[in-house]
Short mmCIF file of C-alpha atoms and ligand atoms in Angstrom, two decimals:
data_model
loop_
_atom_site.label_atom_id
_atom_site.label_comp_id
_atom_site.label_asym_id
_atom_site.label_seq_id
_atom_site.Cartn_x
_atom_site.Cartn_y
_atom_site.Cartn_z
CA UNK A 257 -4.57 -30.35 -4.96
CA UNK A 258 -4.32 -26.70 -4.92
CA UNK A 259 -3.38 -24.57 -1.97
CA UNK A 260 -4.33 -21.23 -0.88
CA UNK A 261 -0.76 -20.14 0.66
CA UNK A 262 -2.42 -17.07 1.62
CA UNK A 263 -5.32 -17.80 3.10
CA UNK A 264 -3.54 -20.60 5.17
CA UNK A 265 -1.33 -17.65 6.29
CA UNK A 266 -4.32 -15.46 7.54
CA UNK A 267 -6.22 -18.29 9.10
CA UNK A 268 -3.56 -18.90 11.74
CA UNK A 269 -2.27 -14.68 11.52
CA UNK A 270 -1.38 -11.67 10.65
CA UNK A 271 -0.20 -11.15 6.98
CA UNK A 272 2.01 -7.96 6.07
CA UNK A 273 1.85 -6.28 2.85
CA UNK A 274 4.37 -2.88 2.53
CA UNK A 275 2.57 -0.70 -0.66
CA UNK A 276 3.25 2.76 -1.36
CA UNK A 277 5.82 1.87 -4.13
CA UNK A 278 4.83 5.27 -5.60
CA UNK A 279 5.82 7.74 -3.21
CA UNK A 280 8.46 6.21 -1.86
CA UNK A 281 10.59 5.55 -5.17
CA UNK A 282 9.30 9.31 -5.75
CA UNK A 283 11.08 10.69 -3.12
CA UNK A 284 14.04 8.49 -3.23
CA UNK A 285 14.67 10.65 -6.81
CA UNK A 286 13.46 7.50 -9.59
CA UNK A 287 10.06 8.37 -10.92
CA UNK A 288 8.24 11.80 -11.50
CA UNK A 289 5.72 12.68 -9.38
CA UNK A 290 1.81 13.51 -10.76
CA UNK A 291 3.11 11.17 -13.55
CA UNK A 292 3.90 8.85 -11.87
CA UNK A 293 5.04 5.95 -14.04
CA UNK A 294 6.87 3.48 -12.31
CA UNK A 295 9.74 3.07 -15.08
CA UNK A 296 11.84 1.95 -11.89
CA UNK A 297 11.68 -1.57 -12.92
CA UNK A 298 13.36 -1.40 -16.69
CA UNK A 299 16.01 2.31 -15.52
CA UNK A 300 16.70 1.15 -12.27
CA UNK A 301 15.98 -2.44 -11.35
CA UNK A 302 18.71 -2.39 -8.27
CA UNK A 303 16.57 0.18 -6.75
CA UNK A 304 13.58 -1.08 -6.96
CA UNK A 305 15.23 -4.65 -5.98
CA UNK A 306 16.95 -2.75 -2.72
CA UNK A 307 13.35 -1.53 -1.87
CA UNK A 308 11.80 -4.01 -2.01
CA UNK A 309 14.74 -5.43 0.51
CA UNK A 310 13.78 -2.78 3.28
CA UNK A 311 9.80 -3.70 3.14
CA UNK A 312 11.28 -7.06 3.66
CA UNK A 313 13.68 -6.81 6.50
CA UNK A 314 11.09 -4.31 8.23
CA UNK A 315 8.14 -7.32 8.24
CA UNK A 316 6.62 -7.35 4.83
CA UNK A 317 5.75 -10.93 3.73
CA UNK A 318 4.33 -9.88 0.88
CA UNK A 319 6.86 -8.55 -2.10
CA UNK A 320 4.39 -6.94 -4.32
CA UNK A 321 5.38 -6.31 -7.74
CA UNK A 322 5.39 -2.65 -8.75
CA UNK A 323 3.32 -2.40 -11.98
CA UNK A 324 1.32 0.20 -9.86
CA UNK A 325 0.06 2.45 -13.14
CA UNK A 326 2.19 0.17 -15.29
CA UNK A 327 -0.71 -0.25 -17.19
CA UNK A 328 -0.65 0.35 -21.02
CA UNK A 329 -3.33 2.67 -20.77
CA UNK A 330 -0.69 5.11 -18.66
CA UNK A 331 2.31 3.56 -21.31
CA UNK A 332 -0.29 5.28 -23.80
CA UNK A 333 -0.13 8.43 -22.09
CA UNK A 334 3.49 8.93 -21.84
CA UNK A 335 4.12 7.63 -25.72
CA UNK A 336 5.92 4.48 -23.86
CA UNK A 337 3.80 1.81 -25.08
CA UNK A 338 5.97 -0.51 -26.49
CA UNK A 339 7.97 -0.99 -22.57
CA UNK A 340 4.53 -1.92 -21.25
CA UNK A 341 5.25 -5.45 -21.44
CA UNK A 342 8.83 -5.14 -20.53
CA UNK A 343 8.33 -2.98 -17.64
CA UNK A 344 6.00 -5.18 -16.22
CA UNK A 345 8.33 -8.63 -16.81
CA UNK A 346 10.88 -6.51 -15.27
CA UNK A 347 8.53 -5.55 -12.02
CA UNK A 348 7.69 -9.22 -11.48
CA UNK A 349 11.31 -10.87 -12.04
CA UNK A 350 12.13 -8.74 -9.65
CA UNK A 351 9.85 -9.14 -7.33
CA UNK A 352 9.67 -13.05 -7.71
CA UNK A 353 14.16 -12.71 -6.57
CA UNK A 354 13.58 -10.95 -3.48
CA UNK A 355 10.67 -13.29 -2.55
CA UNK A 356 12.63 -16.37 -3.00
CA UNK A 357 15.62 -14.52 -0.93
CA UNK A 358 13.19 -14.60 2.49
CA UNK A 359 15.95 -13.41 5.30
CA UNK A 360 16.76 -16.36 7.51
CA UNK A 361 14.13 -16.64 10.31
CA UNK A 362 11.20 -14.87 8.08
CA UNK A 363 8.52 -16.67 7.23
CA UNK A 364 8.65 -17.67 3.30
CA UNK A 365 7.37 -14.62 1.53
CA UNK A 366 4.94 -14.39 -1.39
CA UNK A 367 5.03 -12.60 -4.49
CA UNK A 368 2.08 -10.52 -5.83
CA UNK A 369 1.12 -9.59 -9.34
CA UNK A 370 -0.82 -6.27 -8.95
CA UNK A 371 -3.19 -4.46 -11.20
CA UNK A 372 -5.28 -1.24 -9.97
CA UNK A 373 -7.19 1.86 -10.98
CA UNK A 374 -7.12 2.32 -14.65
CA UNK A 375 -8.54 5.58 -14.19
CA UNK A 376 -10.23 4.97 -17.93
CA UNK A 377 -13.22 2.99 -16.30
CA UNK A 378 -16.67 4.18 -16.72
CA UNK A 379 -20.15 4.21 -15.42
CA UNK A 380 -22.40 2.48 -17.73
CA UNK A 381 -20.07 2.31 -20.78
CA UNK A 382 -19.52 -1.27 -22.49
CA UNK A 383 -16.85 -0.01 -24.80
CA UNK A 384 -14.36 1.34 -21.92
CA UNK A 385 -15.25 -0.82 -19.58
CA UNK A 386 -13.69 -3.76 -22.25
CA UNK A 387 -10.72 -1.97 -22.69
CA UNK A 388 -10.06 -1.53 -19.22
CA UNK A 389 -10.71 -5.86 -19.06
CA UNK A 390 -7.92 -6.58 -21.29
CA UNK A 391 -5.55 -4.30 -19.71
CA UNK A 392 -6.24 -6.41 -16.47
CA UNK A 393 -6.04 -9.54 -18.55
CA UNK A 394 -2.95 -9.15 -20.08
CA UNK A 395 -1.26 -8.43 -16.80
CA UNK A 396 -2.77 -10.77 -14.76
CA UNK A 397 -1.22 -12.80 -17.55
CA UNK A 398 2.19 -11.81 -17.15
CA UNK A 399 2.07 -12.11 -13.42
CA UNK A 400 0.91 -15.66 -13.77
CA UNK A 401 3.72 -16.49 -16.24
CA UNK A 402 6.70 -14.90 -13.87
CA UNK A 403 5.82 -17.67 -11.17
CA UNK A 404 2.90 -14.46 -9.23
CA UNK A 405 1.38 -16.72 -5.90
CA UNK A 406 -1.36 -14.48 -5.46
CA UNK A 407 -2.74 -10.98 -7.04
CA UNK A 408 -3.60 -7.77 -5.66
CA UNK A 409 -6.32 -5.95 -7.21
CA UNK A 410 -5.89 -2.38 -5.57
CA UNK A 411 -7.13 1.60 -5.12
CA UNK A 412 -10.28 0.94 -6.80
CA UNK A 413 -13.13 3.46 -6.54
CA UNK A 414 -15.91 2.11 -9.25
CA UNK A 415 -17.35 -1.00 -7.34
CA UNK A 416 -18.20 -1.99 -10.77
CA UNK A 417 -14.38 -1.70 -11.77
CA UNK A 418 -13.37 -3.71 -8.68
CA UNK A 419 -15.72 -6.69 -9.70
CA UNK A 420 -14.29 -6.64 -12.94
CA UNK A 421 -10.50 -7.09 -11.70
CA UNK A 422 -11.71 -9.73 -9.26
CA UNK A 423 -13.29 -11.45 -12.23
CA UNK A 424 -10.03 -11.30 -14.30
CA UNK A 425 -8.43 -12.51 -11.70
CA UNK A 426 -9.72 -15.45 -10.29
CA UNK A 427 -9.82 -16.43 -13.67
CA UNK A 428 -5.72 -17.30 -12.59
CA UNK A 429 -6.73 -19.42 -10.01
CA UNK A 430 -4.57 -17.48 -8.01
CA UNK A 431 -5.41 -16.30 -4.25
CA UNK A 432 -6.59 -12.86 -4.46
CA UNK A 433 -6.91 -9.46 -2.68
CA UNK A 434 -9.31 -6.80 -3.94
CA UNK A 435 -8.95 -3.83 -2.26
CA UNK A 436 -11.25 -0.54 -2.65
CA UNK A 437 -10.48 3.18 -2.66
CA UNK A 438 -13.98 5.37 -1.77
CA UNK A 439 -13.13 9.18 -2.36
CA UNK A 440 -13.98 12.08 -0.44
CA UNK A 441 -17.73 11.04 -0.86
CA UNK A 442 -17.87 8.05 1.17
CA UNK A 443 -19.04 6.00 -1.34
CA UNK A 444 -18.38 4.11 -4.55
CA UNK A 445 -18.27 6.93 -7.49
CA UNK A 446 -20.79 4.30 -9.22
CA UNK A 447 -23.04 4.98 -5.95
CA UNK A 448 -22.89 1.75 -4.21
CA UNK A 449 -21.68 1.84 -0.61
CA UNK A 450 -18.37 0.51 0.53
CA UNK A 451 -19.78 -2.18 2.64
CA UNK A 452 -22.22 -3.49 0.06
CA UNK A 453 -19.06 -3.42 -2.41
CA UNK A 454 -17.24 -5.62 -0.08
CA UNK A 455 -19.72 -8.00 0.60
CA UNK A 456 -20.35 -8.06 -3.19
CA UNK A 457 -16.17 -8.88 -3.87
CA UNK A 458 -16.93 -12.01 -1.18
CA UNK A 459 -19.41 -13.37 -2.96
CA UNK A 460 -17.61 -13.09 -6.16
CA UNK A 461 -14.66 -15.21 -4.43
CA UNK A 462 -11.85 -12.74 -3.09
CA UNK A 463 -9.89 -14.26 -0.12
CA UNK A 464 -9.48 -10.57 1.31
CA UNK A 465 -11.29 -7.42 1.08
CA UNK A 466 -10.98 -4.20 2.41
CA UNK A 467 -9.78 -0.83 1.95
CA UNK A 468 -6.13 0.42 0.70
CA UNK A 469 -4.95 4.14 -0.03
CA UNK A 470 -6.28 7.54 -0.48
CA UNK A 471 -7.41 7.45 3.66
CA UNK A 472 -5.68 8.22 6.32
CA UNK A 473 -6.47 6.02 9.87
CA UNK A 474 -8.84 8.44 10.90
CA UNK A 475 -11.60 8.08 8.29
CA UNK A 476 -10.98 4.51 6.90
CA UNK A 477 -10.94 2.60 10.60
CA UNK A 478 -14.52 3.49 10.69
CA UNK A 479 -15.60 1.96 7.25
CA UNK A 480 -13.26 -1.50 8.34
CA UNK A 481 -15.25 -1.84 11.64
CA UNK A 482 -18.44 -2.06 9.66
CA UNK A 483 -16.45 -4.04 6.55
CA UNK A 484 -15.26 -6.25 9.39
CA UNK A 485 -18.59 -6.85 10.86
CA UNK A 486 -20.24 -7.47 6.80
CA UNK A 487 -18.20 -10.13 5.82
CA UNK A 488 -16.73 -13.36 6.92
CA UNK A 489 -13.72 -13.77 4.51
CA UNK A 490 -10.36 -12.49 5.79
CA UNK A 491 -10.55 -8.05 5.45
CA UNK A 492 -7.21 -5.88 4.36
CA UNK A 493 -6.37 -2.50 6.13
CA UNK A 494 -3.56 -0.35 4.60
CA UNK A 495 -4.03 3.49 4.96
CA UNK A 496 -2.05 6.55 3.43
CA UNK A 497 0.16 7.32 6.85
CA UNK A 498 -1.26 11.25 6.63
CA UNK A 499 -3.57 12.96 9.40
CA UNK A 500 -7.15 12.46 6.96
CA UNK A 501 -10.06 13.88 8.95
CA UNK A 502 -14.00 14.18 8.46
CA UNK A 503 -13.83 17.23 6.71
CA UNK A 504 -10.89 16.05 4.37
CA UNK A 505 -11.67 12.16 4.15
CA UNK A 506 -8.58 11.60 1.72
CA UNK A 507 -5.72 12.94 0.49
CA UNK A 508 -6.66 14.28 -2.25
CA UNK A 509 -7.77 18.03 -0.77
CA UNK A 510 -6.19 18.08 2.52
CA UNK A 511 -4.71 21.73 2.83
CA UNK A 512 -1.76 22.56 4.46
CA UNK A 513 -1.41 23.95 8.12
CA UNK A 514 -1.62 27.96 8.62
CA UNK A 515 1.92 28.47 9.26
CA UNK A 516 3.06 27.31 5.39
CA UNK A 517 4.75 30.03 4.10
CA UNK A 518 5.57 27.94 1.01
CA UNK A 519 2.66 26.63 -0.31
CA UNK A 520 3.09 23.56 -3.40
CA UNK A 521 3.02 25.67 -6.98
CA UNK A 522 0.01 23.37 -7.79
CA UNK A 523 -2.21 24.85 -5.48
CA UNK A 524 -2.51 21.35 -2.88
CA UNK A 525 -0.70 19.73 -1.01
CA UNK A 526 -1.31 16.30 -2.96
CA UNK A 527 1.03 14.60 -3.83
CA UNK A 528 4.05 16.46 -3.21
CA UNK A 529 3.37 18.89 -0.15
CA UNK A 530 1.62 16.24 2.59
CA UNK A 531 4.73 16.18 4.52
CA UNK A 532 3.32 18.83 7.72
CA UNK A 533 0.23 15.69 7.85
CA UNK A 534 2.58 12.50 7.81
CA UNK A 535 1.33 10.45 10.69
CA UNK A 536 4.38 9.55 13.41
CA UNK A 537 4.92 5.82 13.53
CA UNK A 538 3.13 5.58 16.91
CA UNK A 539 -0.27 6.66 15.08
CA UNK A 540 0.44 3.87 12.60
CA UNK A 541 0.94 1.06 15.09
CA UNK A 542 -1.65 1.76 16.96
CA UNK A 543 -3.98 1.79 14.21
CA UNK A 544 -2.43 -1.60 12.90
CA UNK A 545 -3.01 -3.01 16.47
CA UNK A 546 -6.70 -1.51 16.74
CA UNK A 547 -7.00 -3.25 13.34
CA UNK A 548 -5.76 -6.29 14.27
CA UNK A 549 -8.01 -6.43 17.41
CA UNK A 550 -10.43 -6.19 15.69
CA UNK A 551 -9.93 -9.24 13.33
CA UNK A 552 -7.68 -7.96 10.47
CA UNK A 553 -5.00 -9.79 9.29
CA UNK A 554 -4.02 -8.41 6.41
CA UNK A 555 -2.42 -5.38 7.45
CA UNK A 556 -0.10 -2.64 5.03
CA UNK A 557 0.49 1.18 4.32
CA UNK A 558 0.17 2.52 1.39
CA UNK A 559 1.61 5.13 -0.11
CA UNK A 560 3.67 7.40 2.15
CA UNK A 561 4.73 4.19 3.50
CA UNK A 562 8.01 3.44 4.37
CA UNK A 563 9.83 0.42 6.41
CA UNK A 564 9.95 1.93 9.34
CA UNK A 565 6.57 2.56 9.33
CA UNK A 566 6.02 -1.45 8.09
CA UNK A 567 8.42 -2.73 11.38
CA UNK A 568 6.02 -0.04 13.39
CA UNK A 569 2.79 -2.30 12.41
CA UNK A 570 4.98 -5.50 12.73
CA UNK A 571 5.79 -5.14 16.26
CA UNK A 572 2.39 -3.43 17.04
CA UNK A 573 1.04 -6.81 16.90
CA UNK A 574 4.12 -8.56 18.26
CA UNK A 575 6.08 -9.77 15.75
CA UNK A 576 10.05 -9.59 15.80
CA UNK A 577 11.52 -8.78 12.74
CA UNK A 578 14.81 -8.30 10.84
CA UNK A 579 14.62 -4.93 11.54
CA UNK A 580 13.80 -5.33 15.14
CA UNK A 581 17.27 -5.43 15.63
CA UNK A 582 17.38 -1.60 15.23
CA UNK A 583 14.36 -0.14 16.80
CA UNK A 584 14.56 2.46 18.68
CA UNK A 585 16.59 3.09 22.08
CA UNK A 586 16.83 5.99 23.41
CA UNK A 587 18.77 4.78 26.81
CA UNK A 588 21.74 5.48 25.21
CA UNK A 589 21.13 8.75 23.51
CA UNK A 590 23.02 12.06 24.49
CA UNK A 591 20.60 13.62 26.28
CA UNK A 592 17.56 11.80 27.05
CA UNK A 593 18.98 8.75 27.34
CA UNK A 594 18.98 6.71 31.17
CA UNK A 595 22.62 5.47 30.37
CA UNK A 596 24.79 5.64 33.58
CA UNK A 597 27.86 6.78 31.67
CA UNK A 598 25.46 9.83 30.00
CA UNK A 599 27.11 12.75 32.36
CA UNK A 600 24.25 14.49 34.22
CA UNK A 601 24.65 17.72 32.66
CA UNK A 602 23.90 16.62 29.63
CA UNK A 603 20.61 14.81 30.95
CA UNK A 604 19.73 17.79 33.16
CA UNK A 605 20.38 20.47 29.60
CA UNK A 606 17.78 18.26 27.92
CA UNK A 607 14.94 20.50 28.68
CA UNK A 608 16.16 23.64 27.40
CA UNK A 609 18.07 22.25 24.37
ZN1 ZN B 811 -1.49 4.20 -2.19
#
């Protein structure tokens, strides 16, 4: 008898799933941005390994292996093909170690072979549409082999691409997560709408659906209340952690605030200037929590993510974590703190420091 480890999981709670790999081994100094190749896994497995660590101890229970663009299209267009298969052994050894290593008092954690976006796709053409099918397939096929207990199929924005994945897939037998990406036009870019793309990926036999990346809270809670409402399987909510807004649904063209004096030489603010939009972790919980209330269960951030941000939608919805142990406490800082040994004119300085 087969079991769906996942699915039991999300039928009696919430499920955690840290992603943002990207950005956040971007800014920690490992992987070029716009390129974005996640090479971490074969130059620098102990970083990769540590982060993966953090998502854990902060409430992930989901160690998803980075091979996040590790596709061999992308190997093709950085002349790396041949580390294509290495790199994404590498990602799911990894991955599969820190799993197994659950922190005493976590629940057991699952590893996840991802695929995504192959950015290659297109509308109404057979002959890229079957490349793009064996780049799934052979690394749905790795993930499988390094011990995967469920895929993630993630950031897609051709429905039509997204039904393909799931179809790869479940060929596994695996549980599965498809996850969808609309752009700036509220839709599909093959035209069909986001909740007819979701229902569609139940049909087809995905244990979650929903919406990952690309959106801030603002404009993707609207599209999950509706997903929510469309579909009876278990739905996945894991925003970008930036201030998205109707006029600037996604990242992608958000421009910066009037006062930058220092704009990003590229001319946007994607991918490396967002920083004046990054959400505070309050805005994060309490769109996990909204979430939540409403009947999500699979909740994440994605990229832009970090773990404090993962503990924030942990404890939103009530869970203690490993990281728990340091959340915030500001009775005994300098200033603002209520401590009795803080000296009053320190408390009474705090509003003009
Ligand atoms: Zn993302």
């Amino acid at each position: 008898m087969s079991t769906n480890r996942l699915k039991e999981r999300l039928d009696q709670g919430p499920v955690i799933c840290a992603e943002g790999f990207l950005f956040e081994i971007e800014r920690r100094g490992y992987m070029a941005s716009g390129e974005f190749v996640p090479m971490v896994s074969l130059d620098h497995p102990e970083v990769l390994e540590n982060l993966h660590r953090e998502f854990q101890h902060a409430g992930s229970d989901i160690v998803e292996a980075f091979t996040y663009n590790g596709h061999r299209e992308k190997m093709r267009v950085i002349g790396k093909e041949e580390l294509l298969e290495p790199l994404n052994r590498s990602a799911l050894k990894i991955a599969k170690k820190v799993a197994l290593d659950t922190p005493k008092g976590s629940k057991p954690n699952l590893m996840a072979g991802n695929i995504s976006n192959s950015n290659i796709w297109k509308h109404n053409d057979k002959e890229s549409q079957k490349v793009v099918e064996s780049m799934f397939s052979e690394m749905i096929g790795w993930a499988v082999e390094e011990g995967a207990d469920m895929l993630i199929g993630e950031t897609f924005y051709y429905a039509e691409e997204a039904f393909k994945a799931l179809e790869v897939m479940k060929k596994s037998g695996l549980p599965t997560v498809l996850t969808i990406s609309p752009m700036g036009e509220n839709k599909m870019r093959d035209g069909k709408s986001v909740v007819d793309t979701c229902k569609e990926l139940e049909q087809l036999g995905a244990d979650v659906v929903g919406l990952n990346c690309f959106r801030g809270p603002a404009t993707m809670f609207p599209f999950l209340k509706e997903i929510r409402e469309a579909v009876k399987c278990h739905v996945g909510a894991l925003p970008i952690p930036y201030r998205t807004s109707k006029d600037y649904p996604t990242f992608f063209n958000l421009p910066d605030r009037s006062n930058c004096e220092c704009p990003s030489p590229h001319g946007r603010t994607f991918p490396t200037a967002l920083d004046p939009h990054f959400c505070n972790r309050y805005e994060i919980g309490k769109f996990a929590k909204d979430a939540y209330t409403l009947g999500i269960n699979y909740l994440g951030v994605c990229c832009g993510a970090n773990p404090m941000l993962i503990r924030e939608v942990a404890e939103s919805i009530g869970l203690k974590v490993p990281a728990s142990k340091y959340r915030e406490n500001m009775e005994n800082h300098f200033m603002y703190g209520k401590n009795k040994r803080i000296p009053k004119h320190m408390t009474e300085y705090g509003d003009k420091a």
